[in-house]
mmCIF file with all atom_site columns, C-alpha atoms in Angstrom:
data_model
loop_
_atom_site.group_PDB
_atom_site.id
_atom_site.type_symbol
_atom_site.label_atom_id
_atom_site.label_alt_id
_atom_site.label_comp_id
_atom_site.label_asym_id
_atom_site.label_entity_id
_atom_site.label_seq_id
_atom_site.pdbx_PDB_ins_code
_atom_site.Cartn_x
_atom_site.Cartn_y
_atom_site.Cartn_z
_atom_site.occupancy
_atom_site.B_iso_or_equiv
_atom_site.pdbx_formal_charge
_atom_site.auth_seq_id
_atom_site.auth_comp_id
_atom_site.auth_asym_id
_atom_site.auth_atom_id
_atom_site.pdbx_PDB_model_num
ATOM 1   C CA . GLN Z 1 1   ? -13.490 50.606 -35.293 1.00 0.00 ? 1   GLN Z CA 1
ATOM 2   C CA . VAL Z 1 2   ? -11.762 48.033 -33.155 1.00 0.00 ? 2   VAL Z CA 1
ATOM 3   C CA . GLN Z 1 3   ? -9.982  49.608 -29.919 1.00 0.00 ? 3   GLN Z CA 1
ATOM 4   C CA . LEU Z 1 4   ? -7.158  47.662 -28.025 1.00 0.00 ? 4   LEU Z CA 1
ATOM 5   C CA . VAL Z 1 5   ? -6.052  47.423 -24.558 1.00 0.00 ? 5   VAL Z CA 1
ATOM 6   C CA . GLU Z 1 6   ? -2.540  46.115 -23.507 1.00 0.00 ? 6   GLU Z CA 1
ATOM 7   C CA . SER Z 1 7   ? -2.109  44.930 -19.574 1.00 0.00 ? 7   SER Z CA 1
ATOM 8   C CA . GLY Z 1 8   ? 0.280   42.911 -18.339 1.00 0.00 ? 8   GLY Z CA 1
ATOM 9   C CA . GLY Z 1 9   ? 3.530   44.757 -18.629 1.00 0.00 ? 9   GLY Z CA 1
ATOM 10  C CA . GLY Z 1 10  ? 5.513   45.436 -14.924 1.00 0.00 ? 10  GLY Z CA 1
ATOM 11  C CA . LEU Z 1 11  ? 9.328   45.120 -13.722 1.00 0.00 ? 11  LEU Z CA 1
ATOM 12  C CA . VAL Z 1 12  ? 11.072  41.596 -13.895 1.00 0.00 ? 12  VAL Z CA 1
ATOM 13  C CA . GLN Z 1 13  ? 14.791  40.414 -13.481 1.00 0.00 ? 13  GLN Z CA 1
ATOM 14  C CA . ALA Z 1 14  ? 16.451  38.427 -15.990 1.00 0.00 ? 14  ALA Z CA 1
ATOM 15  C CA . GLY Z 1 15  ? 15.221  35.134 -16.664 1.00 0.00 ? 15  GLY Z CA 1
ATOM 16  C CA . GLY Z 1 16  ? 11.695  35.823 -15.303 1.00 0.00 ? 16  GLY Z CA 1
ATOM 17  C CA . SER Z 1 17  ? 8.838   35.644 -17.772 1.00 0.00 ? 17  SER Z CA 1
ATOM 18  C CA . LEU Z 1 18  ? 5.517   37.966 -17.902 1.00 0.00 ? 18  LEU Z CA 1
ATOM 19  C CA . ARG Z 1 19  ? 2.509   37.470 -19.826 1.00 0.00 ? 19  ARG Z CA 1
ATOM 20  C CA . LEU Z 1 20  ? 0.555   40.286 -22.102 1.00 0.00 ? 20  LEU Z CA 1
ATOM 21  C CA . SER Z 1 21  ? -3.108  40.414 -23.014 1.00 0.00 ? 21  SER Z CA 1
ATOM 22  C CA . CYS Z 1 22  ? -4.618  42.736 -25.638 1.00 0.00 ? 22  CYS Z CA 1
ATOM 23  C CA . ALA Z 1 23  ? -8.553  42.644 -24.916 1.00 0.00 ? 23  ALA Z CA 1
ATOM 24  C CA . ALA Z 1 24  ? -10.451 44.300 -28.267 1.00 0.00 ? 24  ALA Z CA 1
ATOM 25  C CA . SER Z 1 25  ? -13.478 45.640 -28.706 1.00 0.00 ? 25  SER Z CA 1
ATOM 26  C CA . GLY Z 1 26  ? -15.826 45.232 -31.589 1.00 0.00 ? 26  GLY Z CA 1
ATOM 27  C CA . ARG Z 1 27  ? -17.601 41.944 -32.921 1.00 0.00 ? 27  ARG Z CA 1
ATOM 28  C CA . THR Z 1 28  ? -15.136 41.152 -36.165 1.00 0.00 ? 28  THR Z CA 1
ATOM 29  C CA . PHE Z 1 29  ? -11.564 40.639 -34.127 1.00 0.00 ? 29  PHE Z CA 1
ATOM 30  C CA . SER Z 1 30  ? -11.483 36.792 -35.816 1.00 0.00 ? 30  SER Z CA 1
ATOM 31  C CA . THR Z 1 31  ? -11.070 39.088 -38.829 1.00 0.00 ? 31  THR Z CA 1
ATOM 32  C CA . TYR Z 1 32  ? -7.960  40.897 -38.146 1.00 0.00 ? 32  TYR Z CA 1
ATOM 33  C CA . ALA Z 1 33  ? -4.493  39.733 -38.323 1.00 0.00 ? 33  ALA Z CA 1
ATOM 34  C CA . MET Z 1 34  ? -2.552  41.194 -35.126 1.00 0.00 ? 34  MET Z CA 1
ATOM 35  C CA . GLY Z 1 35  ? 0.899   41.932 -34.546 1.00 0.00 ? 35  GLY Z CA 1
ATOM 36  C CA . TRP Z 1 36  ? 2.762   42.772 -31.133 1.00 0.00 ? 36  TRP Z CA 1
ATOM 37  C CA . PHE Z 1 37  ? 5.870   45.453 -31.493 1.00 0.00 ? 37  PHE Z CA 1
ATOM 38  C CA . ARG Z 1 38  ? 7.782   46.657 -29.123 1.00 0.00 ? 38  ARG Z CA 1
ATOM 39  C CA . GLN Z 1 39  ? 9.445   50.308 -28.714 1.00 0.00 ? 39  GLN Z CA 1
ATOM 40  C CA . ALA Z 1 40  ? 12.791  51.549 -26.664 1.00 0.00 ? 40  ALA Z CA 1
ATOM 41  C CA . PRO Z 1 41  ? 13.631  54.928 -25.620 1.00 0.00 ? 41  PRO Z CA 1
ATOM 42  C CA . GLY Z 1 42  ? 15.103  56.788 -28.300 1.00 0.00 ? 42  GLY Z CA 1
ATOM 43  C CA . LYS Z 1 43  ? 14.662  53.655 -30.626 1.00 0.00 ? 43  LYS Z CA 1
ATOM 44  C CA . GLU Z 1 44  ? 12.385  52.851 -33.899 1.00 0.00 ? 44  GLU Z CA 1
ATOM 45  C CA . ARG Z 1 45  ? 9.053   50.654 -33.186 1.00 0.00 ? 45  ARG Z CA 1
ATOM 46  C CA . GLU Z 1 46  ? 10.397  46.930 -34.039 1.00 0.00 ? 46  GLU Z CA 1
ATOM 47  C CA . PHE Z 1 47  ? 8.280   43.960 -34.860 1.00 0.00 ? 47  PHE Z CA 1
ATOM 48  C CA . VAL Z 1 48  ? 7.948   41.270 -32.579 1.00 0.00 ? 48  VAL Z CA 1
ATOM 49  C CA . THR Z 1 49  ? 5.709   38.644 -33.546 1.00 0.00 ? 49  THR Z CA 1
ATOM 50  C CA . THR Z 1 50  ? 2.505   38.339 -35.442 1.00 0.00 ? 50  THR Z CA 1
ATOM 51  C CA . ILE Z 1 51  ? -0.432  36.136 -35.204 1.00 0.00 ? 51  ILE Z CA 1
ATOM 52  C CA . THR Z 1 52  ? -3.001  35.429 -38.300 1.00 0.00 ? 52  THR Z CA 1
ATOM 53  C CA . SER Z 1 53  ? -6.762  36.110 -37.908 1.00 0.00 ? 53  SER Z CA 1
ATOM 54  C CA . SER Z 1 54  ? -7.261  32.317 -37.668 1.00 0.00 ? 54  SER Z CA 1
ATOM 55  C CA . GLY Z 1 55  ? -4.794  31.466 -35.688 1.00 0.00 ? 55  GLY Z CA 1
ATOM 56  C CA . GLY Z 1 56  ? -3.144  29.282 -37.968 1.00 0.00 ? 56  GLY Z CA 1
ATOM 57  C CA . SER Z 1 57  ? 0.224   30.880 -38.314 1.00 0.00 ? 57  SER Z CA 1
ATOM 58  C CA . THR Z 1 58  ? 2.539   32.754 -36.793 1.00 0.00 ? 58  THR Z CA 1
ATOM 59  C CA . TYR Z 1 59  ? 5.862   34.923 -37.221 1.00 0.00 ? 59  TYR Z CA 1
ATOM 60  C CA . TYR Z 1 60  ? 8.398   35.866 -35.255 1.00 0.00 ? 60  TYR Z CA 1
ATOM 61  C CA . ALA Z 1 61  ? 11.343  38.708 -35.132 1.00 0.00 ? 61  ALA Z CA 1
ATOM 62  C CA . ASP Z 1 62  ? 14.776  37.109 -34.760 1.00 0.00 ? 62  ASP Z CA 1
ATOM 63  C CA . SER Z 1 63  ? 15.863  38.564 -31.330 1.00 0.00 ? 63  SER Z CA 1
ATOM 64  C CA . ILE Z 1 64  ? 13.152  37.346 -29.523 1.00 0.00 ? 64  ILE Z CA 1
ATOM 65  C CA . LYS Z 1 65  ? 12.098  33.397 -31.073 1.00 0.00 ? 65  LYS Z CA 1
ATOM 66  C CA . GLY Z 1 66  ? 12.488  30.605 -29.191 1.00 0.00 ? 66  GLY Z CA 1
ATOM 67  C CA . ARG Z 1 67  ? 11.526  33.159 -25.907 1.00 0.00 ? 67  ARG Z CA 1
ATOM 68  C CA . PHE Z 1 68  ? 8.367   34.489 -26.675 1.00 0.00 ? 68  PHE Z CA 1
ATOM 69  C CA . THR Z 1 69  ? 5.202   32.909 -27.798 1.00 0.00 ? 69  THR Z CA 1
ATOM 70  C CA . ILE Z 1 70  ? 1.811   34.589 -29.712 1.00 0.00 ? 70  ILE Z CA 1
ATOM 71  C CA . SER Z 1 71  ? -1.545  33.499 -29.402 1.00 0.00 ? 71  SER Z CA 1
ATOM 72  C CA . ARG Z 1 72  ? -4.477  34.653 -29.701 1.00 0.00 ? 72  ARG Z CA 1
ATOM 73  C CA . ASP Z 1 73  ? -8.351  33.530 -27.989 1.00 0.00 ? 73  ASP Z CA 1
ATOM 74  C CA . ASN Z 1 74  ? -11.408 34.447 -31.031 1.00 0.00 ? 74  ASN Z CA 1
ATOM 75  C CA . ALA Z 1 75  ? -13.806 34.205 -28.333 1.00 0.00 ? 75  ALA Z CA 1
ATOM 76  C CA . LYS Z 1 76  ? -12.801 36.065 -25.859 1.00 0.00 ? 76  LYS Z CA 1
ATOM 77  C CA . ASP Z 1 77  ? -11.041 39.111 -28.265 1.00 0.00 ? 77  ASP Z CA 1
ATOM 78  C CA . THR Z 1 78  ? -7.772  38.683 -27.163 1.00 0.00 ? 78  THR Z CA 1
ATOM 79  C CA . VAL Z 1 79  ? -4.159  38.188 -28.218 1.00 0.00 ? 79  VAL Z CA 1
ATOM 80  C CA . TYR Z 1 80  ? -1.532  37.112 -25.996 1.00 0.00 ? 80  TYR Z CA 1
ATOM 81  C CA . LEU Z 1 81  ? 2.037   37.587 -25.573 1.00 0.00 ? 81  LEU Z CA 1
ATOM 82  C CA . GLN Z 1 82  ? 4.089   34.963 -23.722 1.00 0.00 ? 82  GLN Z CA 1
ATOM 83  C CA . MET Z 1 83  ? 7.339   36.256 -22.912 1.00 0.00 ? 83  MET Z CA 1
ATOM 84  C CA . ASN Z 1 84  ? 10.239  33.416 -20.840 1.00 0.00 ? 84  ASN Z CA 1
ATOM 85  C CA . SER Z 1 85  ? 13.773  34.239 -20.756 1.00 0.00 ? 85  SER Z CA 1
ATOM 86  C CA . LEU Z 1 86  ? 13.581  37.259 -20.872 1.00 0.00 ? 86  LEU Z CA 1
ATOM 87  C CA . LYS Z 1 87  ? 16.657  39.604 -21.376 1.00 0.00 ? 87  LYS Z CA 1
ATOM 88  C CA . PRO Z 1 88  ? 17.234  43.485 -20.272 1.00 0.00 ? 88  PRO Z CA 1
ATOM 89  C CA . GLU Z 1 89  ? 17.508  44.391 -23.807 1.00 0.00 ? 89  GLU Z CA 1
ATOM 90  C CA . ASP Z 1 90  ? 13.883  43.608 -24.055 1.00 0.00 ? 90  ASP Z CA 1
ATOM 91  C CA . THR Z 1 91  ? 12.668  46.598 -22.412 1.00 0.00 ? 91  THR Z CA 1
ATOM 92  C CA . ALA Z 1 92  ? 10.334  48.796 -24.061 1.00 0.00 ? 92  ALA Z CA 1
ATOM 93  C CA . VAL Z 1 93  ? 7.229   49.828 -24.308 1.00 0.00 ? 93  VAL Z CA 1
ATOM 94  C CA . TYR Z 1 94  ? 4.754   46.767 -26.218 1.00 0.00 ? 94  TYR Z CA 1
ATOM 95  C CA . TYR Z 1 95  ? 2.108   47.313 -28.436 1.00 0.00 ? 95  TYR Z CA 1
ATOM 96  C CA . CYS Z 1 96  ? -0.360  44.994 -29.518 1.00 0.00 ? 96  CYS Z CA 1
ATOM 97  C CA . ALA Z 1 97  ? -1.907  46.600 -33.227 1.00 0.00 ? 97  ALA Z CA 1
ATOM 98  C CA . ALA Z 1 98  ? -4.682  44.728 -35.331 1.00 0.00 ? 98  ALA Z CA 1
ATOM 99  C CA . THR Z 1 99  ? -4.599  44.440 -39.168 1.00 0.00 ? 99  THR Z CA 1
ATOM 100 C CA . ARG Z 1 100 ? -7.275  44.161 -42.058 1.00 0.00 ? 100 ARG Z CA 1
ATOM 101 C CA . SER Z 1 101 ? -4.562  42.583 -44.015 1.00 0.00 ? 101 SER Z CA 1
ATOM 102 C CA . TYR Z 1 102 ? -2.433  39.701 -44.093 1.00 0.00 ? 102 TYR Z CA 1
ATOM 103 C CA . SER Z 1 103 ? -0.139  39.215 -40.844 1.00 0.00 ? 103 SER Z CA 1
ATOM 104 C CA . SER Z 1 104 ? 2.814   41.880 -41.312 1.00 0.00 ? 104 SER Z CA 1
ATOM 105 C CA . TRP Z 1 105 ? 6.672   42.893 -39.745 1.00 0.00 ? 105 TRP Z CA 1
ATOM 106 C CA . ILE Z 1 106 ? 5.667   46.260 -41.354 1.00 0.00 ? 106 ILE Z CA 1
ATOM 107 C CA . VAL Z 1 107 ? 4.451   48.925 -38.745 1.00 0.00 ? 107 VAL Z CA 1
ATOM 108 C CA . ARG Z 1 108 ? 2.261   50.990 -41.583 1.00 0.00 ? 108 ARG Z CA 1
ATOM 109 C CA . ARG Z 1 109 ? 0.411   47.878 -42.484 1.00 0.00 ? 109 ARG Z CA 1
ATOM 110 C CA . TYR Z 1 110 ? -1.664  48.280 -38.972 1.00 0.00 ? 110 TYR Z CA 1
ATOM 111 C CA . ASP Z 1 111 ? -4.523  49.607 -38.678 1.00 0.00 ? 111 ASP Z CA 1
ATOM 112 C CA . TYR Z 1 112 ? -5.086  49.860 -34.953 1.00 0.00 ? 112 TYR Z CA 1
ATOM 113 C CA . TRP Z 1 113 ? -2.994  50.530 -31.762 1.00 0.00 ? 113 TRP Z CA 1
ATOM 114 C CA . GLY Z 1 114 ? -3.119  49.905 -27.931 1.00 0.00 ? 114 GLY Z CA 1
ATOM 115 C CA . GLN Z 1 115 ? -2.144  52.466 -26.110 1.00 0.00 ? 115 GLN Z CA 1
ATOM 116 C CA . GLY Z 1 116 ? 1.200   50.078 -24.866 1.00 0.00 ? 116 GLY Z CA 1
ATOM 117 C CA . THR Z 1 117 ? 2.465   48.551 -21.607 1.00 0.00 ? 117 THR Z CA 1
ATOM 118 C CA . GLN Z 1 118 ? 6.019   49.047 -20.215 1.00 0.00 ? 118 GLN Z CA 1
ATOM 119 C CA . VAL Z 1 119 ? 7.854   46.100 -19.587 1.00 0.00 ? 119 VAL Z CA 1
ATOM 120 C CA . THR Z 1 120 ? 10.921  46.445 -17.887 1.00 0.00 ? 120 THR Z CA 1
ATOM 121 C CA . VAL Z 1 121 ? 13.944  43.755 -17.484 1.00 0.00 ? 121 VAL Z CA 1
ATOM 122 C CA . SER Z 1 122 ? 16.212  44.333 -14.859 1.00 0.00 ? 122 SER Z CA 1
ATOM 123 C CA . SER Z 1 123 ? 19.861  42.687 -14.691 1.00 0.00 ? 123 SER Z CA 1
#
């Protein structure tokens, strides 16, 4: 069982930056691939980025490539999402998720989810 708690969301102006954190419980964090997803009102949850268990590989959605960076610190059981050059269309609830399988962009491949943190970007 893995429990995930996101933090770092908030209100920011377009062009600004935020750093999200996701703290995991349990002793096996380093064995999970981690992902960030987001869900805007009235829309389906969508893939943002994922990182392999070792942190050696990362993958990004085209919509955020070059602006967002995922990283992890296995010693701290934490995964991060650095978001730069934010746009109003980035407004959503951001969720971190863990999978015992390989890194994936597919929602149903993830076994554990956090409660989400709201990110609002004003124009």
